[in-house]
Amino acid sequence: MSALNAANAIQNTNPPLDYNKKAIREHLQFHATNGPAYVQIQATKALARMIGLYDDAKNGINNAVDHIKEKGQTLHERMEAIRNGTHKVTDEELGDYLTAGTDDEEEGGTDEAEPP
């Protein structure tokens, strides 16, 4: 088959795609479902970027990292104050420290038990 015949065959089987959001989304959805594995992966990634899933995940991770950094900095400052003798640990603070890990675990367990 010559190059010209191959180009004609492609034009006949794949008509031009309309340049609008709906047409592109439907085309990607079709290939994410019906294409070969490598095409399905690429189409799914393109759809995820199009609807903002990557941005949502990135923002969520950044927020979690910032929160962990703040907690770590606060804990570090407290520990330094305790070492220097400028801060005396109260019974309430000690209780908060001892139960800090159990509160997070309990919250995670209740979220999974709730229906969607």
PDB file of C-alpha atoms in Angstrom:
ATOM      1  CA  MET A   1       0.000   0.000   0.000  1.00  0.00           C
ATOM      2  CA  SER A   2       1.443   3.361  -0.917  1.00  0.00           C
ATOM      3  CA  ALA A   3       1.714   6.255   1.507  1.00  0.00           C
ATOM      4  CA  LEU A   4      -1.111   8.096  -0.249  1.00  0.00           C
ATOM      5  CA  ASN A   5      -3.451   5.109   0.025  1.00  0.00           C
ATOM      6  CA  ALA A   6      -2.571   4.728   3.728  1.00  0.00           C
ATOM      7  CA  ALA A   7      -3.392   8.396   4.365  1.00  0.00           C
ATOM      8  CA  ASN A   8      -6.715   8.013   2.545  1.00  0.00           C
ATOM      9  CA  ALA A   9      -7.536   4.883   4.546  1.00  0.00           C
ATOM     10  CA  ILE A  10      -6.900   6.745   7.811  1.00  0.00           C
ATOM     11  CA  GLN A  11      -9.080   9.670   6.690  1.00  0.00           C
ATOM     12  CA  ASN A  12     -11.911   7.286   5.780  1.00  0.00           C
ATOM     13  CA  THR A  13     -11.853   5.367   9.070  1.00  0.00           C
ATOM     14  CA  ASN A  14     -11.085   8.295  11.398  1.00  0.00           C
ATOM     15  CA  PRO A  15     -13.023  11.418  10.437  1.00  0.00           C
ATOM     16  CA  PRO A  16     -11.658  14.728  11.751  1.00  0.00           C
ATOM     17  CA  LEU A  17     -12.429  15.404  15.394  1.00  0.00           C
ATOM     18  CA  ASP A  18     -14.509  18.470  16.204  1.00  0.00           C
ATOM     19  CA  TYR A  19     -12.498  21.035  18.122  1.00  0.00           C
ATOM     20  CA  ASN A  20     -14.687  21.360  21.190  1.00  0.00           C
ATOM     21  CA  LYS A  21     -14.536  20.097  24.754  1.00  0.00           C
ATOM     22  CA  LYS A  22     -17.367  17.582  24.430  1.00  0.00           C
ATOM     23  CA  ALA A  23     -15.996  15.935  21.287  1.00  0.00           C
ATOM     24  CA  ILE A  24     -12.491  15.644  22.720  1.00  0.00           C
ATOM     25  CA  ARG A  25     -13.771  14.242  26.021  1.00  0.00           C
ATOM     26  CA  GLU A  26     -15.936  11.658  24.234  1.00  0.00           C
ATOM     27  CA  HIS A  27     -13.024  10.674  21.985  1.00  0.00           C
ATOM     28  CA  LEU A  28     -10.739  10.196  24.994  1.00  0.00           C
ATOM     29  CA  GLN A  29     -13.448   8.244  26.843  1.00  0.00           C
ATOM     30  CA  PHE A  30     -13.860   5.941  23.843  1.00  0.00           C
ATOM     31  CA  HIS A  31     -10.133   5.228  23.645  1.00  0.00           C
ATOM     32  CA  ALA A  32      -9.793   4.877  27.424  1.00  0.00           C
ATOM     33  CA  THR A  33     -12.381   2.109  27.211  1.00  0.00           C
ATOM     34  CA  ASN A  34     -11.777   0.473  23.828  1.00  0.00           C
ATOM     35  CA  GLY A  35      -8.173   1.110  22.845  1.00  0.00           C
ATOM     36  CA  PRO A  36      -5.122  -1.087  23.331  1.00  0.00           C
ATOM     37  CA  ALA A  37      -3.621  -1.010  26.840  1.00  0.00           C
ATOM     38  CA  TYR A  38      -1.031   1.682  26.140  1.00  0.00           C
ATOM     39  CA  VAL A  39      -3.696   3.910  24.533  1.00  0.00           C
ATOM     40  CA  GLN A  40      -6.087   3.303  27.451  1.00  0.00           C
ATOM     41  CA  ILE A  41      -3.424   4.472  29.906  1.00  0.00           C
ATOM     42  CA  GLN A  42      -2.631   7.620  27.916  1.00  0.00           C
ATOM     43  CA  ALA A  43      -6.303   8.475  27.371  1.00  0.00           C
ATOM     44  CA  THR A  44      -7.112   7.936  31.048  1.00  0.00           C
ATOM     45  CA  LYS A  45      -4.228  10.206  32.102  1.00  0.00           C
ATOM     46  CA  ALA A  46      -5.412  12.873  29.660  1.00  0.00           C
ATOM     47  CA  LEU A  47      -8.958  12.676  31.058  1.00  0.00           C
ATOM     48  CA  ALA A  48      -7.654  12.891  34.638  1.00  0.00           C
ATOM     49  CA  ARG A  49      -5.703  16.029  33.774  1.00  0.00           C
ATOM     50  CA  MET A  50      -8.686  17.473  31.910  1.00  0.00           C
ATOM     51  CA  ILE A  51     -11.067  17.134  34.864  1.00  0.00           C
ATOM     52  CA  GLY A  52      -8.461  18.221  37.433  1.00  0.00           C
ATOM     53  CA  LEU A  53      -7.789  15.012  39.354  1.00  0.00           C
ATOM     54  CA  TYR A  54      -4.027  15.536  39.258  1.00  0.00           C
ATOM     55  CA  ASP A  55      -4.363  19.094  40.550  1.00  0.00           C
ATOM     56  CA  ASP A  56      -6.687  17.970  43.360  1.00  0.00           C
ATOM     57  CA  ALA A  57      -4.255  15.249  44.435  1.00  0.00           C
ATOM     58  CA  LYS A  58      -1.279  17.615  44.243  1.00  0.00           C
ATOM     59  CA  ASN A  59      -3.067  20.244  46.365  1.00  0.00           C
ATOM     60  CA  GLY A  60      -4.124  17.626  48.903  1.00  0.00           C
ATOM     61  CA  ILE A  61      -0.584  16.316  49.239  1.00  0.00           C
ATOM     62  CA  ASN A  62       0.858  19.821  49.565  1.00  0.00           C
ATOM     63  CA  ASN A  63      -1.687  20.693  52.285  1.00  0.00           C
ATOM     64  CA  ALA A  64      -0.891  17.498  54.189  1.00  0.00           C
ATOM     65  CA  VAL A  65       2.855  18.159  53.975  1.00  0.00           C
ATOM     66  CA  ASP A  66       2.404  21.737  55.189  1.00  0.00           C
ATOM     67  CA  HIS A  67       0.278  20.539  58.110  1.00  0.00           C
ATOM     68  CA  ILE A  68       2.885  17.930  59.076  1.00  0.00           C
ATOM     69  CA  LYS A  69       5.677  20.521  58.867  1.00  0.00           C
ATOM     70  CA  GLU A  70       3.752  22.900  61.141  1.00  0.00           C
ATOM     71  CA  LYS A  71       3.081  20.158  63.695  1.00  0.00           C
ATOM     72  CA  GLY A  72       6.713  19.093  63.589  1.00  0.00           C
ATOM     73  CA  GLN A  73       7.945  22.658  64.037  1.00  0.00           C
ATOM     74  CA  THR A  74       5.605  23.202  66.985  1.00  0.00           C
ATOM     75  CA  LEU A  75       6.700  19.943  68.589  1.00  0.00           C
ATOM     76  CA  HIS A  76      10.353  20.820  68.019  1.00  0.00           C
ATOM     77  CA  GLU A  77       9.890  24.244  69.641  1.00  0.00           C
ATOM     78  CA  ARG A  78       8.162  22.658  72.634  1.00  0.00           C
ATOM     79  CA  MET A  79      10.899  20.068  73.052  1.00  0.00           C
ATOM     80  CA  GLU A  80      13.576  22.769  72.919  1.00  0.00           C
ATOM     81  CA  ALA A  81      11.701  24.778  75.550  1.00  0.00           C
ATOM     82  CA  ILE A  82      11.451  21.700  77.783  1.00  0.00           C
ATOM     83  CA  ARG A  83      15.173  20.949  77.351  1.00  0.00           C
ATOM     84  CA  ASN A  84      16.093  24.550  78.156  1.00  0.00           C
ATOM     85  CA  GLY A  85      13.875  24.520  81.227  1.00  0.00           C
ATOM     86  CA  THR A  86      11.740  27.423  80.007  1.00  0.00           C
ATOM     87  CA  HIS A  87       8.622  25.250  79.713  1.00  0.00           C
ATOM     88  CA  LYS A  88       7.301  22.854  82.307  1.00  0.00           C
ATOM     89  CA  VAL A  89       5.177  19.953  81.006  1.00  0.00           C
ATOM     90  CA  THR A  90       1.697  19.857  82.523  1.00  0.00           C
ATOM     91  CA  ASP A  91      -0.322  16.706  83.123  1.00  0.00           C
ATOM     92  CA  GLU A  92      -2.738  17.800  80.391  1.00  0.00           C
ATOM     93  CA  GLU A  93       0.058  18.167  77.837  1.00  0.00           C
ATOM     94  CA  LEU A  94       1.455  14.793  78.800  1.00  0.00           C
ATOM     95  CA  GLY A  95      -1.980  13.210  78.350  1.00  0.00           C
ATOM     96  CA  ASP A  96      -2.387  14.907  74.963  1.00  0.00           C
ATOM     97  CA  TYR A  97       0.988  13.573  73.880  1.00  0.00           C
ATOM     98  CA  LEU A  98       0.235  10.023  74.999  1.00  0.00           C
ATOM     99  CA  THR A  99      -3.162   9.906  73.239  1.00  0.00           C
ATOM    100  CA  ALA A 100      -2.171  11.810  70.069  1.00  0.00           C
ATOM    101  CA  GLY A 101      -1.659   8.691  67.929  1.00  0.00           C
ATOM    102  CA  THR A 102      -4.880   6.975  69.035  1.00  0.00           C
ATOM    103  CA  ASP A 103      -7.109   9.903  68.030  1.00  0.00           C
ATOM    104  CA  ASP A 104      -5.898   9.777  64.422  1.00  0.00           C
ATOM    105  CA  GLU A 105      -6.479   6.031  64.183  1.00  0.00           C
ATOM    106  CA  GLU A 106     -10.015   6.285  65.559  1.00  0.00           C
ATOM    107  CA  GLU A 107     -10.950   9.034  63.109  1.00  0.00           C
ATOM    108  CA  GLY A 108      -9.700   6.966  60.171  1.00  0.00           C
ATOM    109  CA  GLY A 109     -11.764   3.982  61.266  1.00  0.00           C
ATOM    110  CA  THR A 110     -15.038   5.920  61.510  1.00  0.00           C
ATOM    111  CA  ASP A 111     -14.712   7.394  58.014  1.00  0.00           C
ATOM    112  CA  GLU A 112     -14.467   3.976  56.428  1.00  0.00           C
ATOM    113  CA  ALA A 113     -17.529   2.652  58.257  1.00  0.00           C
ATOM    114  CA  GLU A 114     -19.853   5.409  57.021  1.00  0.00           C
ATOM    115  CA  PRO A 115     -21.831   4.744  53.808  1.00  0.00           C
ATOM    116  CA  PRO A 116     -20.940   6.883  50.780  1.00  0.00           C
TER     117      PRO A 116
END
